[in-house]
mmCIF file of C-alpha atoms in Angstrom:
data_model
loop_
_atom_site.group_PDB
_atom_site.id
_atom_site.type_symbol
_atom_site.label_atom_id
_atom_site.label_comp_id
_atom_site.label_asym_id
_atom_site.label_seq_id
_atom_site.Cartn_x
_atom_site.Cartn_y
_atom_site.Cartn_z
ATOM 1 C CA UNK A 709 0.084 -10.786 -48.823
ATOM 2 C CA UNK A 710 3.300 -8.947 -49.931
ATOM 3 C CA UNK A 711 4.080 -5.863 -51.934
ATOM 4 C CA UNK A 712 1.708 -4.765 -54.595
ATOM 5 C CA UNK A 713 3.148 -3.335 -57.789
ATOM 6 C CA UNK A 714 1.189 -0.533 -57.363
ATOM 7 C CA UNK A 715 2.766 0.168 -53.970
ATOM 8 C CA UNK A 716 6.255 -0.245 -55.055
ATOM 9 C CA UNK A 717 5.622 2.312 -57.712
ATOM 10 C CA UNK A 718 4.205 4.627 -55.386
ATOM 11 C CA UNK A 719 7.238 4.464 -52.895
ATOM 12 C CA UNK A 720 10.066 4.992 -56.227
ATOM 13 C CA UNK A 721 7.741 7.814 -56.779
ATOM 14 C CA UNK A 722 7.600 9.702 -53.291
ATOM 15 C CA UNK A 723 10.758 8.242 -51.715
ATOM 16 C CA UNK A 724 12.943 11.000 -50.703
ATOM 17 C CA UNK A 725 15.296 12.181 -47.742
ATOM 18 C CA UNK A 726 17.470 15.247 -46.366
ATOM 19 C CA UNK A 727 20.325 14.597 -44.147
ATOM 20 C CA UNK A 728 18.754 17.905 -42.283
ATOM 21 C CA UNK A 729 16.225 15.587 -41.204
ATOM 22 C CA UNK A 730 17.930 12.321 -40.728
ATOM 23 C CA UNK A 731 20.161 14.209 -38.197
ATOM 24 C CA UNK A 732 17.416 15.922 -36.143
ATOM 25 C CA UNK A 733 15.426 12.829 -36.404
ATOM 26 C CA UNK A 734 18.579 10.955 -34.880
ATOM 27 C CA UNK A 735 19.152 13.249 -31.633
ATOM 28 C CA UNK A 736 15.644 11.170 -30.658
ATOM 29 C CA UNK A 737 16.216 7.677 -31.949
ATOM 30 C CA UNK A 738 19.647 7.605 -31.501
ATOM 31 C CA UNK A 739 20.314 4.994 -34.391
ATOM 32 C CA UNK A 740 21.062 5.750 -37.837
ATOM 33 C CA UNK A 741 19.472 3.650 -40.091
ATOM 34 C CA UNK A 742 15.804 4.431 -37.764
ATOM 35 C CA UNK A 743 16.133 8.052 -38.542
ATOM 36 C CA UNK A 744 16.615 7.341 -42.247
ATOM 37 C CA UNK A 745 13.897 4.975 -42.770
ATOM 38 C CA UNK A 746 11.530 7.141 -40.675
ATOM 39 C CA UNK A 747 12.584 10.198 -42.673
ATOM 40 C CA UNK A 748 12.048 8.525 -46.211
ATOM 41 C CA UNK A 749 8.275 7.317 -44.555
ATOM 42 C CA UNK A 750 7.546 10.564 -44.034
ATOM 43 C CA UNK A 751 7.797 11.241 -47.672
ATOM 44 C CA UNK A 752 6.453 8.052 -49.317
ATOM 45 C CA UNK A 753 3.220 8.493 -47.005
ATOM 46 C CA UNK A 754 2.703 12.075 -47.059
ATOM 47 C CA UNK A 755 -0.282 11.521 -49.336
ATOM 48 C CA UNK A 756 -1.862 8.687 -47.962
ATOM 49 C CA UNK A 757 -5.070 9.287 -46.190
ATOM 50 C CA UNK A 758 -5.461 8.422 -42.244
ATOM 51 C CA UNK A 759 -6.504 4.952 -41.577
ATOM 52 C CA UNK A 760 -5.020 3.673 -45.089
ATOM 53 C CA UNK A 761 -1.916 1.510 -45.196
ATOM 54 C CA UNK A 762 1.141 2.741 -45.538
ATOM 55 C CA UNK A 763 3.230 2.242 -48.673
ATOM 56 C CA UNK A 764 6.736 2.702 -46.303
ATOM 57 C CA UNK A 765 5.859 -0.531 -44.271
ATOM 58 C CA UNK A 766 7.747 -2.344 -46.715
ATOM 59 C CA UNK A 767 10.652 0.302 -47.493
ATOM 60 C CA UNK A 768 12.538 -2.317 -44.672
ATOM 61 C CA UNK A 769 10.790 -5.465 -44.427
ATOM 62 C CA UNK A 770 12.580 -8.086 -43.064
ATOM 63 C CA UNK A 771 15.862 -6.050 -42.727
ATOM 64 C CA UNK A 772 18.007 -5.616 -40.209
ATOM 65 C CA UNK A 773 20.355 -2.723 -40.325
ATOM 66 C CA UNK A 774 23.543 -4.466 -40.899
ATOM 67 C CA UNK A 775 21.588 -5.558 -44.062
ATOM 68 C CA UNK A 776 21.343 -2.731 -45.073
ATOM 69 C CA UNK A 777 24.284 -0.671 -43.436
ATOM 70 C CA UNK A 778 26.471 -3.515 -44.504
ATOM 71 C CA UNK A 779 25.538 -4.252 -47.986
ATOM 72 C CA UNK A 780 26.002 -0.492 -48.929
ATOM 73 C CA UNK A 781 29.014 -0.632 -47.370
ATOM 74 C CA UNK A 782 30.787 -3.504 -49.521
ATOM 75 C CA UNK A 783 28.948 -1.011 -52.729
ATOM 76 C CA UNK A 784 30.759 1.802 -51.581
ATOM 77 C CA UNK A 785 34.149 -0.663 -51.265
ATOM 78 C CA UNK A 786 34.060 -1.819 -54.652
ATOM 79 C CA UNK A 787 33.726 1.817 -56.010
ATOM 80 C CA UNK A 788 36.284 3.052 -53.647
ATOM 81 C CA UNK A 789 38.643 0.373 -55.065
ATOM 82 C CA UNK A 790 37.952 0.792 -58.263
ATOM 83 C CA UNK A 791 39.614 4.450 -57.829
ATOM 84 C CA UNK A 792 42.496 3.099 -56.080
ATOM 85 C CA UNK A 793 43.004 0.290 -58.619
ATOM 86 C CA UNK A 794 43.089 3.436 -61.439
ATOM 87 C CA UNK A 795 45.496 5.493 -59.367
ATOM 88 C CA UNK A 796 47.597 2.025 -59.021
ATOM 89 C CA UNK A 797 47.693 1.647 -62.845
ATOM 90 C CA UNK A 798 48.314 5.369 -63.895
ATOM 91 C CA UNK A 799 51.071 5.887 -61.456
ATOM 92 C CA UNK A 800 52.733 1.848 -63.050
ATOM 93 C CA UNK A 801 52.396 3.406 -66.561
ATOM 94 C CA UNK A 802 53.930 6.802 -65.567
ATOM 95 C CA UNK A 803 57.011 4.587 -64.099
ATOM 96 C CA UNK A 804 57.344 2.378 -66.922
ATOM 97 C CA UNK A 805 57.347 5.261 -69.364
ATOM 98 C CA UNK A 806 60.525 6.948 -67.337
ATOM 99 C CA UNK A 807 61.661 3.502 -67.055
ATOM 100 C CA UNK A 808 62.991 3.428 -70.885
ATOM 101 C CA UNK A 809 63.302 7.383 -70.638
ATOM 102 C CA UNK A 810 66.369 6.921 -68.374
ATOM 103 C CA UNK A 811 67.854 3.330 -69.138
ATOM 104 C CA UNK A 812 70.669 4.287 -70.066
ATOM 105 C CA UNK A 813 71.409 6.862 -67.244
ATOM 106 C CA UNK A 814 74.598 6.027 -64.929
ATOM 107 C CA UNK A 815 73.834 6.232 -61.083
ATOM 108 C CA UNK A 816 75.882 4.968 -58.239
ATOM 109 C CA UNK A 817 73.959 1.847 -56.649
ATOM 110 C CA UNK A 818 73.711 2.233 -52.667
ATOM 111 C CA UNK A 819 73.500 0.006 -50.374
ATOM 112 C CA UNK A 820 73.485 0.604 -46.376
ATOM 113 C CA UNK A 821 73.275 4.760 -47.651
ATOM 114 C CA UNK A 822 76.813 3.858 -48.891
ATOM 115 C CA UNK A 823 78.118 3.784 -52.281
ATOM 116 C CA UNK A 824 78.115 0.248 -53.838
ATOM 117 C CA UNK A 825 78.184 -0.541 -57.415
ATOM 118 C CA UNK A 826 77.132 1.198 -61.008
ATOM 119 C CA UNK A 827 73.585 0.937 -62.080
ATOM 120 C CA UNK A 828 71.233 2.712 -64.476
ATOM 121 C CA UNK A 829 68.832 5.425 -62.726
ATOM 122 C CA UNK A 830 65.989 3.574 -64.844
ATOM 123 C CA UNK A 831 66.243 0.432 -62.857
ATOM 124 C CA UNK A 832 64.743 2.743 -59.865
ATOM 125 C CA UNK A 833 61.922 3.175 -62.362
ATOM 126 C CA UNK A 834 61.523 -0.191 -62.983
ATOM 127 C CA UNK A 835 61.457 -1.786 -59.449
ATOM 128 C CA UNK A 836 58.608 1.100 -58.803
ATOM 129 C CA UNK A 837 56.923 -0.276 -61.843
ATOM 130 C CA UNK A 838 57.114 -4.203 -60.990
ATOM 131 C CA UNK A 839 55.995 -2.986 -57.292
ATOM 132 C CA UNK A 840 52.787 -1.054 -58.171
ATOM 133 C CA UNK A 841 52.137 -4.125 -60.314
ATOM 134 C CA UNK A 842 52.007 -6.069 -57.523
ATOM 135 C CA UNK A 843 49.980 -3.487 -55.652
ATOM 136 C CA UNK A 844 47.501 -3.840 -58.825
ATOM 137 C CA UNK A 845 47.281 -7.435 -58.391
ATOM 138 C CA UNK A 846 46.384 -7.254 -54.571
ATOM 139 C CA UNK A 847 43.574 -4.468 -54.977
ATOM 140 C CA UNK A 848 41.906 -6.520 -57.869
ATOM 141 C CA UNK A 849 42.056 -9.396 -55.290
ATOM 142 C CA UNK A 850 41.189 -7.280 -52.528
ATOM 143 C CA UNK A 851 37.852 -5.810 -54.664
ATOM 144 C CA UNK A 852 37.103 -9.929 -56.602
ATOM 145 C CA UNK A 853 33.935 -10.800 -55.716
ATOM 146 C CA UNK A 854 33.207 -14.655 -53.294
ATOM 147 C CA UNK A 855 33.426 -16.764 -56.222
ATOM 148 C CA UNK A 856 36.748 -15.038 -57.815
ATOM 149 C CA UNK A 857 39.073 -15.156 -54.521
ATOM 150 C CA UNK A 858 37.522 -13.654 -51.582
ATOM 151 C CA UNK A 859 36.626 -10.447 -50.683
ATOM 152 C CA UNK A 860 34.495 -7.423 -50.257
ATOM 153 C CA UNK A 861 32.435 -7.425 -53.219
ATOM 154 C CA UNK A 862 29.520 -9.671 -50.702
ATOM 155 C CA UNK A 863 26.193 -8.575 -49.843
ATOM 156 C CA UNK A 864 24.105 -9.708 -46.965
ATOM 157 C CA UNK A 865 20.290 -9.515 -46.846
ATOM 158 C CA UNK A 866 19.364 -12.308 -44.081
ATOM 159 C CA UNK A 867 18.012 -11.142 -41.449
ATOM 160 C CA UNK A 868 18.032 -11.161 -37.788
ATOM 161 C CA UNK A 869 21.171 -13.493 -36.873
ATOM 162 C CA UNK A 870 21.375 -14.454 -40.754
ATOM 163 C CA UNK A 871 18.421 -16.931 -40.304
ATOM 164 C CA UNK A 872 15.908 -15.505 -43.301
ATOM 165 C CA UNK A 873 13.480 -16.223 -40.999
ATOM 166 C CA UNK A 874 12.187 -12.942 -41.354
ATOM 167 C CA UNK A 875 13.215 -12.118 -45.466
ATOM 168 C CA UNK A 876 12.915 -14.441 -48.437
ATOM 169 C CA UNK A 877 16.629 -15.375 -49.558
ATOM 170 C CA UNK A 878 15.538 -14.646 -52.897
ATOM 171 C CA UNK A 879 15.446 -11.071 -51.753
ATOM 172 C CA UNK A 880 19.226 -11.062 -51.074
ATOM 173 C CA UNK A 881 20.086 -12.721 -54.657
ATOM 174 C CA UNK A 882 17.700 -10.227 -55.952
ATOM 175 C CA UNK A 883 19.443 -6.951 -54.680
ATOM 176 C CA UNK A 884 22.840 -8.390 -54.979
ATOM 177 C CA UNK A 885 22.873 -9.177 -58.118
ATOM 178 C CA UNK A 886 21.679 -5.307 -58.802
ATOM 179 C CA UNK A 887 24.625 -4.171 -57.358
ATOM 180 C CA UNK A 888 27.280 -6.227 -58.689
ATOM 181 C CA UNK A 889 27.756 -7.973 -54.891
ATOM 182 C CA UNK A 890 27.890 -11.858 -54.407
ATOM 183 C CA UNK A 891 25.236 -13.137 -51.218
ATOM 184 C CA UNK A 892 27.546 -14.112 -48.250
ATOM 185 C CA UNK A 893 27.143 -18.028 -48.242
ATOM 186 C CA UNK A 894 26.515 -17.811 -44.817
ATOM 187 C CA UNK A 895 26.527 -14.403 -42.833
ATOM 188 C CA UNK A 896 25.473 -13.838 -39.354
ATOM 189 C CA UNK A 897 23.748 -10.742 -38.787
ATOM 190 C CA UNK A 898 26.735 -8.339 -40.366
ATOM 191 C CA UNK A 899 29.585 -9.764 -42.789
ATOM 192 C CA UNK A 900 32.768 -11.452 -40.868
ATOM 193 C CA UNK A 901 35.617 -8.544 -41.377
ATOM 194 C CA UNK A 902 37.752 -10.385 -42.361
ATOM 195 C CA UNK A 903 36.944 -9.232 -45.993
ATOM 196 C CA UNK A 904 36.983 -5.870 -44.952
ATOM 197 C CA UNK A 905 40.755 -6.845 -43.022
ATOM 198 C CA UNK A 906 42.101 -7.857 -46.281
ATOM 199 C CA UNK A 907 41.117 -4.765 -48.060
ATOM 200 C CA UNK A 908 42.475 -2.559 -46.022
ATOM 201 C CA UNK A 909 45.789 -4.908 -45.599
ATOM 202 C CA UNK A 910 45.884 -4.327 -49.474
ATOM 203 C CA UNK A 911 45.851 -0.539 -49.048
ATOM 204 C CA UNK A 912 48.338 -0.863 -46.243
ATOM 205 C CA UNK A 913 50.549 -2.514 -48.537
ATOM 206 C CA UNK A 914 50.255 -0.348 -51.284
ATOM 207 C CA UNK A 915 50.520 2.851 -48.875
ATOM 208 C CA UNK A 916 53.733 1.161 -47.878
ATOM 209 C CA UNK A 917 54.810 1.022 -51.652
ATOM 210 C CA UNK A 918 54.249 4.812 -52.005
ATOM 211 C CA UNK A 919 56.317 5.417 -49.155
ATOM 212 C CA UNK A 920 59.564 3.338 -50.158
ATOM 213 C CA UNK A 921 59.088 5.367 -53.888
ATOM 214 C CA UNK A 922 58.784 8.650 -51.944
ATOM 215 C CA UNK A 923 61.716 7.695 -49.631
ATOM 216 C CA UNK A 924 64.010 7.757 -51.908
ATOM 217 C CA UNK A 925 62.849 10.907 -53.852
ATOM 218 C CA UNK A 926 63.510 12.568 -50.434
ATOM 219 C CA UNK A 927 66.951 10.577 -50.481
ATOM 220 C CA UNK A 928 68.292 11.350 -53.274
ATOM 221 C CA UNK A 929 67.265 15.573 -52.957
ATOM 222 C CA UNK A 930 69.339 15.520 -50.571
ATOM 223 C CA UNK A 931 71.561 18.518 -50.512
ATOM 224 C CA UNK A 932 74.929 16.376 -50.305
ATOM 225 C CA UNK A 933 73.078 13.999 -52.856
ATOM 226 C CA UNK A 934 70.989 15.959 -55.257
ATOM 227 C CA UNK A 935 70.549 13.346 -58.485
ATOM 228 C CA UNK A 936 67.231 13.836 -58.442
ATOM 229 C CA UNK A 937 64.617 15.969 -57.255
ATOM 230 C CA UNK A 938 60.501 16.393 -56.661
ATOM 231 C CA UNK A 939 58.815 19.282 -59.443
ATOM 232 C CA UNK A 940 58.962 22.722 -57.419
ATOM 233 C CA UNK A 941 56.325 25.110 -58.974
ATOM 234 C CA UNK A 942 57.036 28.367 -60.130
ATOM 235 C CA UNK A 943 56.514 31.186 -56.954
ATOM 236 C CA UNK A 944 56.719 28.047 -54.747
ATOM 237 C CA UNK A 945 58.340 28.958 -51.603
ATOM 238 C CA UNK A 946 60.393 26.826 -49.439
ATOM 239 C CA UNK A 947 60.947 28.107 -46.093
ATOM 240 C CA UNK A 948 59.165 31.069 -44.590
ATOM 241 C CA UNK A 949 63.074 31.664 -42.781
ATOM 242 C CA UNK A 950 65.358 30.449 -45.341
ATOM 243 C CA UNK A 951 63.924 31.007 -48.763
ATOM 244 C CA UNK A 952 66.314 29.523 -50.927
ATOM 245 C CA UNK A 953 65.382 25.956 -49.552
ATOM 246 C CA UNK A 954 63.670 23.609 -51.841
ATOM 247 C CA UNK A 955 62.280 21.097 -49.690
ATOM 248 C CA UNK A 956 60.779 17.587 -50.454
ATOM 249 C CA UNK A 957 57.984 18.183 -48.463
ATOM 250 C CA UNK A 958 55.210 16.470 -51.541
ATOM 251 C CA UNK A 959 57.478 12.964 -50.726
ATOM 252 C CA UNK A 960 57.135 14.037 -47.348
ATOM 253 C CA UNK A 961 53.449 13.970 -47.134
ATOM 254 C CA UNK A 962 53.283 10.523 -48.515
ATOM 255 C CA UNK A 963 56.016 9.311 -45.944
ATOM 256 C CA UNK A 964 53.557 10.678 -43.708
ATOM 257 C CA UNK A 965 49.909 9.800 -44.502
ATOM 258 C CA UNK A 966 50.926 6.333 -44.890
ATOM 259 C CA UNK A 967 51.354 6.128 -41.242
ATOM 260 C CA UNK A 968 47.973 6.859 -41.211
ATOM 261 C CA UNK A 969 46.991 4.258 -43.397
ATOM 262 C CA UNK A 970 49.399 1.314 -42.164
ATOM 263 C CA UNK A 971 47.692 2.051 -38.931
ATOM 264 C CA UNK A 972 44.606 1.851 -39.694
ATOM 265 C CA UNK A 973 44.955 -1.919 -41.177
ATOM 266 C CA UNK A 974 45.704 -2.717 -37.555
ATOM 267 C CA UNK A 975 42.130 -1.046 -37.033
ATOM 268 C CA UNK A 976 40.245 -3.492 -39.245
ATOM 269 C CA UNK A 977 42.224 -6.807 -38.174
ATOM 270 C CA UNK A 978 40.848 -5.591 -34.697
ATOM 271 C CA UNK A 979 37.546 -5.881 -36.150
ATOM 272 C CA UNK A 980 37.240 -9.113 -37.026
ATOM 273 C CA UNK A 981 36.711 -10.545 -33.566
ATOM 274 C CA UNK A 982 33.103 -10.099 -32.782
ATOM 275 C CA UNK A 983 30.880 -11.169 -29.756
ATOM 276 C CA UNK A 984 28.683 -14.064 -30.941
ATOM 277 C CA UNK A 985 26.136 -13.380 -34.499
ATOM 278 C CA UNK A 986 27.429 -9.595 -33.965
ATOM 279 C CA UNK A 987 28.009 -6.454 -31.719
ATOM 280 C CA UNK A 988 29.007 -3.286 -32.911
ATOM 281 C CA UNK A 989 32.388 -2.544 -31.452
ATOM 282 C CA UNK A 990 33.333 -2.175 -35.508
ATOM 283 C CA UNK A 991 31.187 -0.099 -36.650
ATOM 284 C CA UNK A 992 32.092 3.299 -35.413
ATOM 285 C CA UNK A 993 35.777 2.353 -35.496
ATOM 286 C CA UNK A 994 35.822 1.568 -39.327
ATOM 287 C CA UNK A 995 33.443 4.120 -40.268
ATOM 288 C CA UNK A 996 36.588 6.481 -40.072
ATOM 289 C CA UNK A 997 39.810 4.158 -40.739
ATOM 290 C CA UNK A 998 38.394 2.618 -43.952
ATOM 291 C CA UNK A 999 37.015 6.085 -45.240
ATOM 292 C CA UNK A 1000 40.019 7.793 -43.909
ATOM 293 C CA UNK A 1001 42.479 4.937 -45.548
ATOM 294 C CA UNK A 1002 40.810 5.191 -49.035
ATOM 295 C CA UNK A 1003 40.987 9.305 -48.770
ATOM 296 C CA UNK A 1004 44.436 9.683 -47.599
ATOM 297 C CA UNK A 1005 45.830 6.379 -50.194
ATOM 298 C CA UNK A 1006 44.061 8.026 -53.310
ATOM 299 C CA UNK A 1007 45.966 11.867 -52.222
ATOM 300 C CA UNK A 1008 49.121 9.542 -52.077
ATOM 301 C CA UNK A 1009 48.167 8.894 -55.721
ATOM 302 C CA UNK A 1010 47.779 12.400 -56.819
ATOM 303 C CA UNK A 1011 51.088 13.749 -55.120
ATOM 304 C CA UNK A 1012 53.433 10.599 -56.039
ATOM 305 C CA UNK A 1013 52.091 10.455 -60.088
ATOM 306 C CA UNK A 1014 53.248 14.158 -60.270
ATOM 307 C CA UNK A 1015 56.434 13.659 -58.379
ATOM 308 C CA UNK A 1016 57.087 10.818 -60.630
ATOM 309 C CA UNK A 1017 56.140 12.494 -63.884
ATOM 310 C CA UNK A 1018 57.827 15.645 -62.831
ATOM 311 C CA UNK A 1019 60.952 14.318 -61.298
ATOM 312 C CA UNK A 1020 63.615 16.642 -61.858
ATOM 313 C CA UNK A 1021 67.241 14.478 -62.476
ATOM 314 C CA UNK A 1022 70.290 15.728 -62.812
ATOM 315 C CA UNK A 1023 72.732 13.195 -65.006
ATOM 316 C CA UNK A 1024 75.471 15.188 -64.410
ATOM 317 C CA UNK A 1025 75.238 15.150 -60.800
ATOM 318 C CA UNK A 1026 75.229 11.652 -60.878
ATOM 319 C CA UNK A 1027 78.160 11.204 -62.878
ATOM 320 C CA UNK A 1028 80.068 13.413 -60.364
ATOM 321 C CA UNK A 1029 79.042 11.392 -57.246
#
């Protein structure tokens, strides 16, 4: 016999948890998704009267906790990208509006750092545009569910080993199609990484987009430069030694966490290589990179769309050099 109705009301009604719990609950199990499900029984059975059955026997029937731990995870992807593909298009529309503001504006070209040839300080606009459309079209690959390209929008619910010999497949369709996930085709006992890689390659990528626009910001503030330079707020200070310094150091910051983020691609390609169905050499690695990566990528945002909007040029200056 499965799941009454009756039951499943009764654990949507009493279901409940507190981290405070889950965590003291943990020092004893030592394994998350136990001290979880043994905090939420506590609530959904409460109520029930000794000898009885217990409503929260079937709060994780059949699961393993890569079904669970993993499914959520590939939720929590798409939303995360979903931010980052925002961020990607407000920062492309910011561009392409300072783009047509500055067309007409006469810049030396460089090339090598050294003066080359005439151009228009729009076209720097531009490229940044066409890049972070390219960005756009990788995250909206990166976030396309199985049957659109390939990627982390993929729930699992099969199992020990992936078998469904202990869970009805139905039960997979069922939940996945709840949360917007395709089922895996054919997953072990966690998701193969490589969907996860390719995600955070995208990121990488687009980390490594912000950092060639923010490059040159810093580049061309430059004190023997100076066409252009990032927004410095009023009773901003500089230097705590030479106040009269306006320093880059927004641009700077992106430069910067994008280390972070390149590097932590290499921390997901690492994860692809499993022992056998599974192991969890992944798991605690990628529980900070990819939360880290989408963190420090969406700040990037925030800092680089008011650099952008904000840039201070100076025409003149140009002209001169």
């Amino acid at each position: 016999a499965g799941i009454t109705r009756e039951e499943a009301q009764w654990i949507r009604d009493h279901a409940d948890f507190t981290v405070e719990e889950i965590d003291e609950i943990e020092k004893v199990t030592n394994h998350d998704v136990i001290a979880f499900t043994t905090c939420m029984a506590g609530y959904i059975d409460a109520d029930i009267p000794e000898g009885a059955d217990k409503p929260s026997r079937w709060v994780h029937y059949g699961m393993t906790s890569s079904d669970l731990g993993d499914t959520a995870l590939s939720y929590q992807v798409t939303q995360a990208c979903d931010i980052i593909i925002d961020d990607i298009k407000r920062l492309g529309e910011t561009c392409k509006r300072r783009a047509f503001e500055f067309q007409n504006t006469l810049c030396v070209g460089r090339t090598h750092g050294i003066h080359a040839e005439p151009m228009t300080f729009g076209m720097k606009f531009g490229s940044w545009a066409w890049a972070l459309k390219r960005a756009l079209t990788r995250m909206e690959e990166a976030r396309a569910v199985v049957a659109e390209g390939a990627v982390a929008a993929t729930g699992a619910i099969s199992g020990a080993v992936g078998t469904y010999s202990s869970i009805d497949p139905f039960v997979e369709q069922y939940v996945c199609e709840k949360l917007g996930l395709t089922p895996d085709p054919l997953s072990t006992q966690v998701l193969a990484r490589d969907r996860h890689a390719q995600v955070m390659a995208a990121l990488a990528v687009t980390a490594s987009t912000l950092e060639s626009i923010a490059m040159q910001v810093r580049l061309l503030q430059q004190s023997d430069v100076i066409e252009a330079e990032e927004p410095f707020a009023k009773g901003q200070k500089g230097s705590s030694a030479m106040p009269h310094k306006r320093n880059p150091i927004t641009a700077e910051r992106v430069c910067g966490l994008a280390r972070v983020v390149k590097a932590n691609a290499q921390v997901a390609f690492d994860n692809v290589a499993l022992w056998f169905e599974r192991d969890i050499s992944h798991s605690s690695a990628e529980r900070v990179a990819q939360a880290d990566s989408f963190i420090a990528l969406d700040h990037m945002f925030q800092c680089l769309t008011r650099i952008v909007d904000g840039l201070i040029l100076y025409p003149a200056q140009m002209l001169a050099n």
